[in-house]
Coordinates of C-alpha atoms and ligand atoms in Angstrom, one line a residue:
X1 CA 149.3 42.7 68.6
X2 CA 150.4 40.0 66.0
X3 CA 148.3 37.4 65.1
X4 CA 149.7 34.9 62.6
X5 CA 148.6 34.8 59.1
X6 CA 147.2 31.5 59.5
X7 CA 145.0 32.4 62.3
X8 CA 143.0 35.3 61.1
X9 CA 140.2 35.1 59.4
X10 CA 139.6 35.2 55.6
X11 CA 135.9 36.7 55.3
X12 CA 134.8 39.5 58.1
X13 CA 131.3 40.6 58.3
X14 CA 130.3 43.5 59.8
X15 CA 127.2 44.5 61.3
X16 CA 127.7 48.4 62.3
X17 CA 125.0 48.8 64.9
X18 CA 124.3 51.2 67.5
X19 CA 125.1 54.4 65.5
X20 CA 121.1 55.9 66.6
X21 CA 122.2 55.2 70.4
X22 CA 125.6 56.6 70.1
X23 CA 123.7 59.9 68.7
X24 CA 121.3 59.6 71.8
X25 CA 123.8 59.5 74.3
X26 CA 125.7 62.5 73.0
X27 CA 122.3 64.2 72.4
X28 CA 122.9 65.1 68.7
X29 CA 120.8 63.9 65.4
X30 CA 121.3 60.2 64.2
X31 CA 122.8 61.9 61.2
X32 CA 125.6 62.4 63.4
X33 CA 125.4 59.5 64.5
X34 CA 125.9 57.9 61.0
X35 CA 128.5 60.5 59.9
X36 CA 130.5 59.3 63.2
X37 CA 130.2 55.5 62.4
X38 CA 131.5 56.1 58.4
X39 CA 135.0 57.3 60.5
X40 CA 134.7 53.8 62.4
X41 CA 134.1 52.3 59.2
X42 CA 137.2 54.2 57.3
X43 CA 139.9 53.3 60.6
X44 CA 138.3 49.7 60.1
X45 CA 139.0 49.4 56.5
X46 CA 142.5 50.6 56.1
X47 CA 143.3 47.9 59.4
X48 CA 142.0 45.2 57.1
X49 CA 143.9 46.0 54.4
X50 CA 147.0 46.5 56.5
X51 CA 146.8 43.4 58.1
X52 CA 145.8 41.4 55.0
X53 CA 142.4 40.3 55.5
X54 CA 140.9 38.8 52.2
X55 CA 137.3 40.1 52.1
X56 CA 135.5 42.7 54.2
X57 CA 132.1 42.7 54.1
X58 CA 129.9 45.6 56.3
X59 CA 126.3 46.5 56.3
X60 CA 125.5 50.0 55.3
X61 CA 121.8 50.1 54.0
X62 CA 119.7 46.9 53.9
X63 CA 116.2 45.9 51.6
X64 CA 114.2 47.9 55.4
X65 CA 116.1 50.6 56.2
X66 CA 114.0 52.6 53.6
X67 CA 111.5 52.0 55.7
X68 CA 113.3 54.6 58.4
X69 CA 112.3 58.2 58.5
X70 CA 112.8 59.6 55.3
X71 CA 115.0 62.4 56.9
X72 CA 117.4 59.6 58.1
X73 CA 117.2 57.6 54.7
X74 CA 118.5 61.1 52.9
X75 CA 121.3 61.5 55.4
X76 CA 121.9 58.1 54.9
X77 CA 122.2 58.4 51.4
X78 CA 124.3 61.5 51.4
X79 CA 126.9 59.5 53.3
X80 CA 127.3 56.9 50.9
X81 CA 127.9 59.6 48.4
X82 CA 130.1 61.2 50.5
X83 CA 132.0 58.1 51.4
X84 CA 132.4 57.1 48.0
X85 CA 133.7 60.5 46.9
X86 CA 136.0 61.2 49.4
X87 CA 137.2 57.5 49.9
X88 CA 137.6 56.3 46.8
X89 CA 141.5 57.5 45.0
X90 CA 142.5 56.1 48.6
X91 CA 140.8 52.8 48.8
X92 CA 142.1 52.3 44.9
X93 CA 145.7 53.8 45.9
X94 CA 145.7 50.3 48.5
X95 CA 144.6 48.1 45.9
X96 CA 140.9 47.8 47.8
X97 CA 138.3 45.9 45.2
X98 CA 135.1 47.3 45.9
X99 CA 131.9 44.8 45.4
X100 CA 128.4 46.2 46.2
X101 CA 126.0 43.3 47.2
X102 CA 122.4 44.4 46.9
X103 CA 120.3 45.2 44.4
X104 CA 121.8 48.6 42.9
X105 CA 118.7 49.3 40.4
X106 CA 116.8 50.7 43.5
X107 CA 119.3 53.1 44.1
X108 CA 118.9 56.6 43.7
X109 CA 120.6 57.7 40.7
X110 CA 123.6 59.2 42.1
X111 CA 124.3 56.4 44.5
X112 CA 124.2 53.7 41.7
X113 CA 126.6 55.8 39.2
X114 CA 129.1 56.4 41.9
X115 CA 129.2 53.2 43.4
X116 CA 129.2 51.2 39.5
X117 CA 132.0 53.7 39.2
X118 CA 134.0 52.7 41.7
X119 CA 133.6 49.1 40.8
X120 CA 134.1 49.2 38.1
X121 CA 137.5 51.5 38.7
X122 CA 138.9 49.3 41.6
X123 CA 137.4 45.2 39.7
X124 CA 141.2 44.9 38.6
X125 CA 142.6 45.1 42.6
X126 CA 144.3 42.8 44.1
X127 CA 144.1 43.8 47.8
X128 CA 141.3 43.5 50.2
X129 CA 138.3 42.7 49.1
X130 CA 135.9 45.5 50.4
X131 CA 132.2 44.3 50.1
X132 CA 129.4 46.7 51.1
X133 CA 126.1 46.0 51.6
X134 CA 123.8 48.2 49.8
X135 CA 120.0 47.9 49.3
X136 CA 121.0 44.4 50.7
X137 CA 118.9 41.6 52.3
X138 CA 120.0 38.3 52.5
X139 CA 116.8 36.4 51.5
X140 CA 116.4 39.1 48.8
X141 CA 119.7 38.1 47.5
X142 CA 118.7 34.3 48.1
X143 CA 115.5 34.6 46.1
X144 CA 117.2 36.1 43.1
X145 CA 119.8 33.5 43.1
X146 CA 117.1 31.2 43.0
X147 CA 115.1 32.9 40.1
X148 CA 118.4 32.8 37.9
X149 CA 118.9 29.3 38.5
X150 CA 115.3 28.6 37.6
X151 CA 116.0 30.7 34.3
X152 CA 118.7 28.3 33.1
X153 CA 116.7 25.4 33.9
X154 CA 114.2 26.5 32.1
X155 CA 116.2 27.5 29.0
X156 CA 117.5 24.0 29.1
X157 CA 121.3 24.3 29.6
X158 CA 121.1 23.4 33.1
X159 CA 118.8 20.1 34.9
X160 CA 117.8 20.5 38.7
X161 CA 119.8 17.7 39.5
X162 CA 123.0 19.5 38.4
X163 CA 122.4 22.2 40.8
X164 CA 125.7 22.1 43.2
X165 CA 126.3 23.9 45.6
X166 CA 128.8 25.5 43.8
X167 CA 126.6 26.5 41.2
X168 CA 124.2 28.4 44.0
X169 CA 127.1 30.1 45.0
X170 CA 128.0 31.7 42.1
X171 CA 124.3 32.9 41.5
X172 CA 125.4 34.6 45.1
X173 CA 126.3 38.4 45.2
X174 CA 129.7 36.9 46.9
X175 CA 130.5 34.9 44.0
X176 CA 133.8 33.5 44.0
X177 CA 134.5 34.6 47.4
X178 CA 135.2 32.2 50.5
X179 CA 132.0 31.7 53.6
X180 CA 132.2 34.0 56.3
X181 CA 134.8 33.4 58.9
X182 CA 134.2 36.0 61.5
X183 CA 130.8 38.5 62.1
X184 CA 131.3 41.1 64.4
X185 CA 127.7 43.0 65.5
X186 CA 128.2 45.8 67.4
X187 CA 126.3 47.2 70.2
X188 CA 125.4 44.0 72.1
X189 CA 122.5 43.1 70.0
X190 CA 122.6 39.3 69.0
X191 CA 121.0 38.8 65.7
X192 CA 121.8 38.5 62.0
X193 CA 119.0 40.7 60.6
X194 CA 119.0 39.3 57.2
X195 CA 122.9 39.6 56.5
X196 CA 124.8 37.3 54.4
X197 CA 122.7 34.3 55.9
X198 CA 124.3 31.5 53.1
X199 CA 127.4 32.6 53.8
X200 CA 127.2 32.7 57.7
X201 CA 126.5 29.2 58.3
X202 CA 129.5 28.3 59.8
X203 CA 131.0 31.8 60.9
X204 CA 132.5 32.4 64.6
X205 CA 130.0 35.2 66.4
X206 CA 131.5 38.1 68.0
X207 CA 128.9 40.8 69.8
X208 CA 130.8 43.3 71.4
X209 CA 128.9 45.6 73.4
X210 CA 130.8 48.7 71.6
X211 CA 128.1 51.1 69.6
X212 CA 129.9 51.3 66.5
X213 CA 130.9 55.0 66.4
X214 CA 132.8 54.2 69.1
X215 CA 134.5 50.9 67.4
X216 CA 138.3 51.1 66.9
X217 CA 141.4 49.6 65.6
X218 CA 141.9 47.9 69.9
X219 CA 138.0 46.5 69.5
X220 CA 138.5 45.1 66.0
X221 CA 141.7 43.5 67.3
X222 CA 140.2 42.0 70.1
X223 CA 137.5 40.2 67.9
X224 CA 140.7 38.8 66.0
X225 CA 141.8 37.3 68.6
X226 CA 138.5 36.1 69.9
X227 CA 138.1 34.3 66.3
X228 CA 141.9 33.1 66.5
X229 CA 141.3 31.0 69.8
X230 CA 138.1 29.6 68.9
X231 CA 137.9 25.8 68.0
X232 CA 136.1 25.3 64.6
X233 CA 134.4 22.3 63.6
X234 CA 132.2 22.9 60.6
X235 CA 130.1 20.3 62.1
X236 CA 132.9 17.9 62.4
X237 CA 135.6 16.6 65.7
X238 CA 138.7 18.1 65.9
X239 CA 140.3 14.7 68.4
Ligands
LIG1 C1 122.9 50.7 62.4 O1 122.8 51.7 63.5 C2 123.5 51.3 61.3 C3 123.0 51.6 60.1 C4 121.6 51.2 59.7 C5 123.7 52.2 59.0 C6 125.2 52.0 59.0 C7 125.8 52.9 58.0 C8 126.9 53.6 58.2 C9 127.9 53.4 59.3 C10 127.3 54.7 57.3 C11 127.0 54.5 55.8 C12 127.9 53.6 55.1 C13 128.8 53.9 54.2 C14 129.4 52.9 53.3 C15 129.1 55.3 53.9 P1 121.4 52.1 64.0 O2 121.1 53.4 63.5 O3 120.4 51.0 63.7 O4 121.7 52.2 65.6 P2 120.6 52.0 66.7 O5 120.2 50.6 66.8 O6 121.4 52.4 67.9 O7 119.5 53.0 66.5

């Protein structure tokens, strides 16, 4: 498949659902589950880069999953310390800039050095943009954009009136990066669930029913070419 430069999207958003009900159908422990959809996630990653997508952004641990069984929050965990050891000479050997969004502070200690580490190892990159989601809720990330603005008001460099949209953006934890183009949600499921919800407004929707374990390289092209044929109008008329 080629899809012309021009065509694919910048931003793509990820939502990588269904790895609990791929566990359930193969009758083995969501861990599993989780440990199968962080392969999905690598395959995905180098295709993005490959292909020259700009940013990459994919949901791995939002402001309620702590609310899961703690079990499942540890295995969770352990993943994204995994990932980040494993993963990371590669991602940096492709040039991959790594951006957490979410609030890092909450992290477990671990989990915040490594992932600091590896921004702060890959910030110079020039490739694909690879933002993951972390401790991340949308009107979390909303809220403190809005308390930091509210701090330079107050300190007096900065009147409400002044407040542009480009000014909210770069209080965003996507500063500098372009809106969504494209958010794929796997598994069928047909919400947002708190991801990215500034940056969404005028992104294409793609739900394939795939559980995301299962999610390859054929599905994510498929979604490409979904976004390429789709007539955008940002609230405009394309006559
Ligand atoms: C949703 O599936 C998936 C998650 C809540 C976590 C996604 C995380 C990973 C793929 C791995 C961790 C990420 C990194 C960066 C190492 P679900 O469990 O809600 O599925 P279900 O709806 O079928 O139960």
């Amino acid at each position: 498949m080629s899809i012309k430069a021009e065509l694919l999207p910048r931003h793509v958003a990820i939502i990588m659902d269904g790895n609990g009900r791929w566990a359930k159908q193969h009758r083995i422990v969501v861990a599993l589950g989780h440990r199968k959809g962080v392969e999905a996630l690598r395959s995905v990653v180098r295709y993005a880069s490959d292909i020259g997508i700009q940013v990459l952004s994919i949901f791995a641990f939002s402001t309620e999953n702590w609310n899961r069984p703690q079990r499942e929050v540890s295995a969770l965990m352990a993943l994204i310390l995994e990932f980040f050891a494993s993963e990371i000479d590669e991602l940096h050997g492709n040039d991959v800039q790594i951006r957490i969004l979410g609030e890092k502070s909450a992290l477990p200690d671990a989990q915040r050095q490594a992932v600091t580490a590896a921004e702060e190892r890959t910030k110079n990159n020039k490739g694909l943009q690879l933002n993951i989601a972390l401790n991340y809720g949308a009107r979390d990330e909303l809220l403190r954009a809005a308390r930091a603005l509210a701090r330079e008001v107050q300190s007096g460099t900065l009147k409400p009136e002044e407040i542009t949209a480009s000014h909210f953006e770069a209080y965003l934890d996507t500063a500098g990066q372009p809106d969504v183009d494209l958010l794929i949600r796997t598994s069928g499921e047909m919400r947002l669930s708190n991801f990215l919800l500034y940056q969404n407004a005028y992104a294409e929707l793609c739900f394939p029913s795939v559980l995301w374990p299962d999610f390859d390289q054929r599905h994510f092209q498929e979604a490409l070419q979904a976004f390429a044929a789709r007539d955008r109008r940002f609230g405009g008329r394309n006559t």
